[in-house]
mmCIF file of C-alpha atoms in Angstrom:
data_model
loop_
_atom_site.group_PDB
_atom_site.id
_atom_site.type_symbol
_atom_site.label_atom_id
_atom_site.label_comp_id
_atom_site.label_asym_id
_atom_site.label_seq_id
_atom_site.Cartn_x
_atom_site.Cartn_y
_atom_site.Cartn_z
ATOM 1 C CA MET Y 1 173.080 125.414 124.201
ATOM 2 C CA THR Y 2 173.428 125.311 127.986
ATOM 3 C CA ASP Y 3 170.759 123.587 130.067
ATOM 4 C CA ALA Y 4 169.054 125.492 132.881
ATOM 5 C CA ALA Y 5 170.988 123.809 135.687
ATOM 6 C CA SER Y 6 174.534 124.055 134.335
ATOM 7 C CA PRO Y 7 176.691 126.722 135.934
ATOM 8 C CA THR Y 8 177.178 129.847 133.833
ATOM 9 C CA PRO Y 9 178.510 133.243 134.877
ATOM 10 C CA ASP Y 10 175.326 135.070 133.845
ATOM 11 C CA ARG Y 11 172.957 133.109 136.147
ATOM 12 C CA HIS Y 12 171.308 134.982 138.960
ATOM 13 C CA PRO Y 13 170.205 133.340 142.263
ATOM 14 C CA LEU Y 14 166.690 134.786 141.909
ATOM 15 C CA MET Y 15 166.377 133.226 138.449
ATOM 16 C CA ASP Y 16 167.495 129.866 139.866
ATOM 17 C CA ARG Y 17 164.905 130.179 142.645
ATOM 18 C CA ALA Y 18 162.181 131.073 140.128
ATOM 19 C CA LEU Y 19 163.157 128.078 137.963
ATOM 20 C CA VAL Y 20 162.986 125.707 140.934
ATOM 21 C CA GLU Y 21 159.625 127.055 142.086
ATOM 22 C CA GLU Y 22 157.946 127.157 138.678
ATOM 23 C CA ALA Y 23 159.180 123.729 137.570
ATOM 24 C CA THR Y 24 158.315 122.076 140.893
ATOM 25 C CA ARG Y 25 154.927 123.766 141.152
ATOM 26 C CA LYS Y 26 153.887 122.553 137.684
ATOM 27 C CA SER Y 27 155.208 119.020 138.055
ATOM 28 C CA GLY Y 28 152.923 116.535 139.784
ATOM 29 C CA LEU Y 29 155.823 114.225 140.582
ATOM 30 C CA ILE Y 30 159.335 114.787 141.915
ATOM 31 C CA TRP Y 31 162.219 112.367 142.400
ATOM 32 C CA VAL Y 32 163.802 112.647 145.847
ATOM 33 C CA ARG Y 33 167.111 111.096 146.834
ATOM 34 C CA GLY Y 34 168.068 110.976 150.502
ATOM 35 C CA PRO Y 35 171.482 110.117 151.967
ATOM 36 C CA GLY Y 36 172.330 106.552 150.975
ATOM 37 C CA ILE Y 37 168.797 106.039 149.608
ATOM 38 C CA PRO Y 38 168.010 105.673 145.882
ATOM 39 C CA ALA Y 39 165.781 108.292 144.268
ATOM 40 C CA ARG Y 40 162.056 107.727 144.789
ATOM 41 C CA ALA Y 41 159.126 109.290 142.949
ATOM 42 C CA LEU Y 42 156.840 111.287 145.272
ATOM 43 C CA TRP Y 43 153.680 113.301 144.682
ATOM 44 C CA HIS Y 44 153.799 116.692 146.342
ATOM 45 C CA VAL Y 45 152.450 120.224 146.551
ATOM 46 C CA TRP Y 46 154.426 123.456 146.442
ATOM 47 C CA HIS Y 47 153.570 125.522 149.495
ATOM 48 C CA GLU Y 48 155.257 128.717 150.721
ATOM 49 C CA GLY Y 49 158.628 128.125 149.087
ATOM 50 C CA ALA Y 50 159.019 124.363 149.520
ATOM 51 C CA ALA Y 51 157.863 121.039 148.116
ATOM 52 C CA CYS Y 52 155.686 119.320 150.740
ATOM 53 C CA VAL Y 53 154.997 115.579 150.903
ATOM 54 C CA VAL Y 54 153.051 113.240 153.155
ATOM 55 C CA GLY Y 55 153.916 109.610 153.743
ATOM 56 C CA ASP Y 56 155.291 106.801 155.899
ATOM 57 C CA GLY Y 57 151.846 105.649 156.933
ATOM 58 C CA PRO Y 58 149.432 102.984 155.764
ATOM 59 C CA ASP Y 59 148.116 103.685 152.250
ATOM 60 C CA GLU Y 60 150.657 106.509 151.764
ATOM 61 C CA GLN Y 61 153.974 106.825 149.947
ATOM 62 C CA PRO Y 62 157.143 105.747 151.768
ATOM 63 C CA LEU Y 63 159.638 108.461 152.749
ATOM 64 C CA PRO Y 64 162.810 106.483 153.543
ATOM 65 C CA GLY Y 65 165.800 108.556 154.604
ATOM 66 C CA LEU Y 66 163.870 111.836 154.781
ATOM 67 C CA ALA Y 67 164.478 112.715 158.421
ATOM 68 C CA ASP Y 68 164.361 116.206 159.923
ATOM 69 C CA GLY Y 69 167.480 118.212 159.055
ATOM 70 C CA VAL Y 70 168.792 115.796 156.424
ATOM 71 C CA ALA Y 71 169.987 117.010 153.032
ATOM 72 C CA ALA Y 72 168.196 115.644 149.969
ATOM 73 C CA GLU Y 73 168.364 116.086 146.213
ATOM 74 C CA VAL Y 74 165.159 116.783 144.301
ATOM 75 C CA THR Y 75 164.876 116.199 140.554
ATOM 76 C CA VAL Y 76 161.902 117.741 138.797
ATOM 77 C CA ARG Y 77 160.475 116.289 135.612
ATOM 78 C CA SER Y 78 158.492 117.928 132.868
ATOM 79 C CA LYS Y 79 154.779 117.245 133.204
ATOM 80 C CA ASP Y 80 154.210 116.982 129.467
ATOM 81 C CA LYS Y 81 157.420 115.278 128.222
ATOM 82 C CA GLY Y 82 158.576 113.508 131.397
ATOM 83 C CA GLY Y 83 162.228 114.571 131.026
ATOM 84 C CA ARG Y 84 164.369 116.106 133.764
ATOM 85 C CA LEU Y 85 164.036 119.893 134.027
ATOM 86 C CA VAL Y 86 166.069 120.826 137.077
ATOM 87 C CA ALA Y 87 167.730 119.182 140.071
ATOM 88 C CA TRP Y 88 168.083 121.091 143.340
ATOM 89 C CA ALA Y 89 169.418 120.569 146.839
ATOM 90 C CA ALA Y 90 166.964 120.624 149.729
ATOM 91 C CA THR Y 91 166.880 120.464 153.495
ATOM 92 C CA VAL Y 92 164.214 118.214 154.998
ATOM 93 C CA VAL Y 93 162.029 119.811 157.675
ATOM 94 C CA GLU Y 94 159.485 117.581 159.423
ATOM 95 C CA LEU Y 95 156.357 119.429 160.518
ATOM 96 C CA ALA Y 96 154.861 118.751 163.950
ATOM 97 C CA PRO Y 97 151.330 117.301 163.671
ATOM 98 C CA GLY Y 98 148.711 119.862 164.599
ATOM 99 C CA SER Y 99 151.030 122.896 164.308
ATOM 100 C CA ALA Y 100 149.897 125.905 162.275
ATOM 101 C CA ALA Y 101 152.442 125.084 159.545
ATOM 102 C CA TRP Y 102 151.279 121.433 159.486
ATOM 103 C CA GLU Y 103 147.604 122.470 159.182
ATOM 104 C CA ALA Y 104 148.375 124.849 156.283
ATOM 105 C CA VAL Y 105 150.370 122.240 154.361
ATOM 106 C CA VAL Y 106 147.829 119.480 154.999
ATOM 107 C CA ALA Y 107 145.044 121.702 153.642
ATOM 108 C CA GLU Y 108 146.988 121.919 150.363
ATOM 109 C CA LEU Y 109 147.930 118.223 150.322
ATOM 110 C CA LYS Y 110 144.342 117.168 150.996
ATOM 111 C CA GLY Y 111 143.185 118.838 147.790
ATOM 112 C CA LYS Y 112 145.803 116.982 145.725
ATOM 113 C CA ARG Y 113 145.457 113.519 147.274
ATOM 114 C CA LEU Y 114 143.793 111.199 144.782
ATOM 115 C CA ASN Y 115 141.788 108.118 145.742
ATOM 116 C CA ALA Y 116 142.138 108.438 149.494
ATOM 117 C CA PRO Y 117 140.667 105.322 151.115
ATOM 118 C CA ASP Y 118 139.101 107.293 153.974
ATOM 119 C CA GLY Y 119 137.980 110.516 152.234
ATOM 120 C CA GLU Y 120 137.526 113.433 154.622
ATOM 121 C CA ALA Y 121 138.989 111.472 157.559
ATOM 122 C CA MET Y 122 142.414 111.275 155.905
ATOM 123 C CA THR Y 123 143.759 114.340 157.737
ATOM 124 C CA ASP Y 124 143.053 112.662 161.086
ATOM 125 C CA ARG Y 125 144.858 109.545 159.839
ATOM 126 C CA TRP Y 126 147.788 111.673 158.664
ATOM 127 C CA ARG Y 127 147.959 113.301 162.126
ATOM 128 C CA ARG Y 128 148.040 109.892 163.857
ATOM 129 C CA GLU Y 129 150.045 107.706 161.470
ATOM 130 C CA CYS Y 130 151.971 109.732 158.867
ATOM 131 C CA ARG Y 131 154.709 112.295 158.540
ATOM 132 C CA VAL Y 132 154.461 115.578 156.646
ATOM 133 C CA VAL Y 133 157.778 117.010 155.481
ATOM 134 C CA ARG Y 134 158.900 120.130 153.653
ATOM 135 C CA LEU Y 135 161.751 119.952 151.166
ATOM 136 C CA GLU Y 136 163.158 123.468 151.407
ATOM 137 C CA PRO Y 137 165.492 124.545 148.572
ATOM 138 C CA THR Y 138 168.981 125.542 149.699
ATOM 139 C CA GLY Y 139 169.618 127.551 146.540
ATOM 140 C CA ALA Y 140 172.096 125.100 144.999
ATOM 141 C CA LEU Y 141 171.242 123.615 141.611
ATOM 142 C CA SER Y 142 172.818 120.347 140.511
ATOM 143 C CA PRO Y 143 174.004 119.886 136.943
ATOM 144 C CA LEU Y 144 171.794 117.519 134.987
ATOM 145 C CA PRO Y 145 173.547 114.272 134.029
ATOM 146 C CA GLU Y 146 174.365 113.503 130.416
ATOM 147 C CA GLY Y 147 173.163 109.889 130.392
ATOM 148 C CA SER Y 148 170.197 107.941 131.649
ATOM 149 C CA LEU Y 149 169.771 107.327 135.345
ATOM 150 C CA ALA Y 150 167.399 104.413 134.763
ATOM 151 C CA GLU Y 151 167.344 101.914 137.623
ATOM 152 C CA PRO Y 152 165.223 98.876 138.417
ATOM 153 C CA PRO Y 153 162.025 99.708 140.346
ATOM 154 C CA GLN Y 154 162.155 99.728 144.144
ATOM 155 C CA PRO Y 155 160.545 96.732 145.889
ATOM 156 C CA SER Y 156 156.860 97.348 146.554
ATOM 157 C CA PRO Y 157 153.807 95.417 147.724
ATOM 158 C CA ALA Y 158 151.985 96.742 144.643
ATOM 159 C CA THR Y 159 151.637 94.291 141.797
ATOM 160 C CA THR Y 160 151.031 94.518 138.089
ATOM 161 C CA ARG Y 161 147.716 93.228 136.833
ATOM 162 C CA GLU Y 162 147.652 89.903 135.060
ATOM 163 C CA PRO Y 163 147.177 89.871 131.280
ATOM 164 C CA VAL Y 164 143.601 90.175 130.036
ATOM 165 C CA PRO Y 165 142.071 86.721 129.385
ATOM 166 C CA ALA Y 166 141.968 85.911 125.676
ATOM 167 C CA GLY Y 167 138.157 85.570 125.552
ATOM 168 C CA LEU Y 168 137.338 88.830 127.361
ATOM 169 C CA PRO Y 169 137.396 91.160 124.314
ATOM 170 C CA ARG Y 170 134.848 88.929 122.491
ATOM 171 C CA LEU Y 171 132.635 88.764 125.581
ATOM 172 C CA LEU Y 172 132.642 92.562 125.911
ATOM 173 C CA ALA Y 173 131.920 92.977 122.181
ATOM 174 C CA LYS Y 174 128.830 90.723 122.507
ATOM 175 C CA ARG Y 175 127.498 92.856 125.375
ATOM 176 C CA ARG Y 176 127.854 96.029 123.309
ATOM 177 C CA ARG Y 177 125.950 94.537 120.381
ATOM 178 C CA LYS Y 178 123.050 93.501 122.631
ATOM 179 C CA ALA Y 179 122.735 96.963 124.146
#
């Protein structure tokens, strides 16, 4: 059986475009690789034919290597199984803050942003401190690799929680019995 991204003579460009759009729209997370930059997981929204992301500001995801006009590779994972579905080439387009296109994309992103530290004021913060970029498909699909592409995690200021203290489960169980 041939996977969706492998080249076959019976593939049609419109089918490829539909595959990219449907897979990317349904996935909450995409992996984006810029020139000379390892792939990074980014949350996004699909808006008017492109995956749109916000970042490079405080409390937002980093977007290293995603400059205006640069080529990038986007890998889309399955939301339910987590495996790779399709990989596609994209051109990065940075939107000017306050432009009509920026406002439309930010309205979509705002609805998908979870746990924003500043609530309704986040769009003002994005205008001042962040970048909003569109990853526009070029139409080229990349073949999916045969093996794993597992790599060590990128450095991050985020930390993993410490193990739960040994006595905590007993303490919580006592509270439940009293209630």
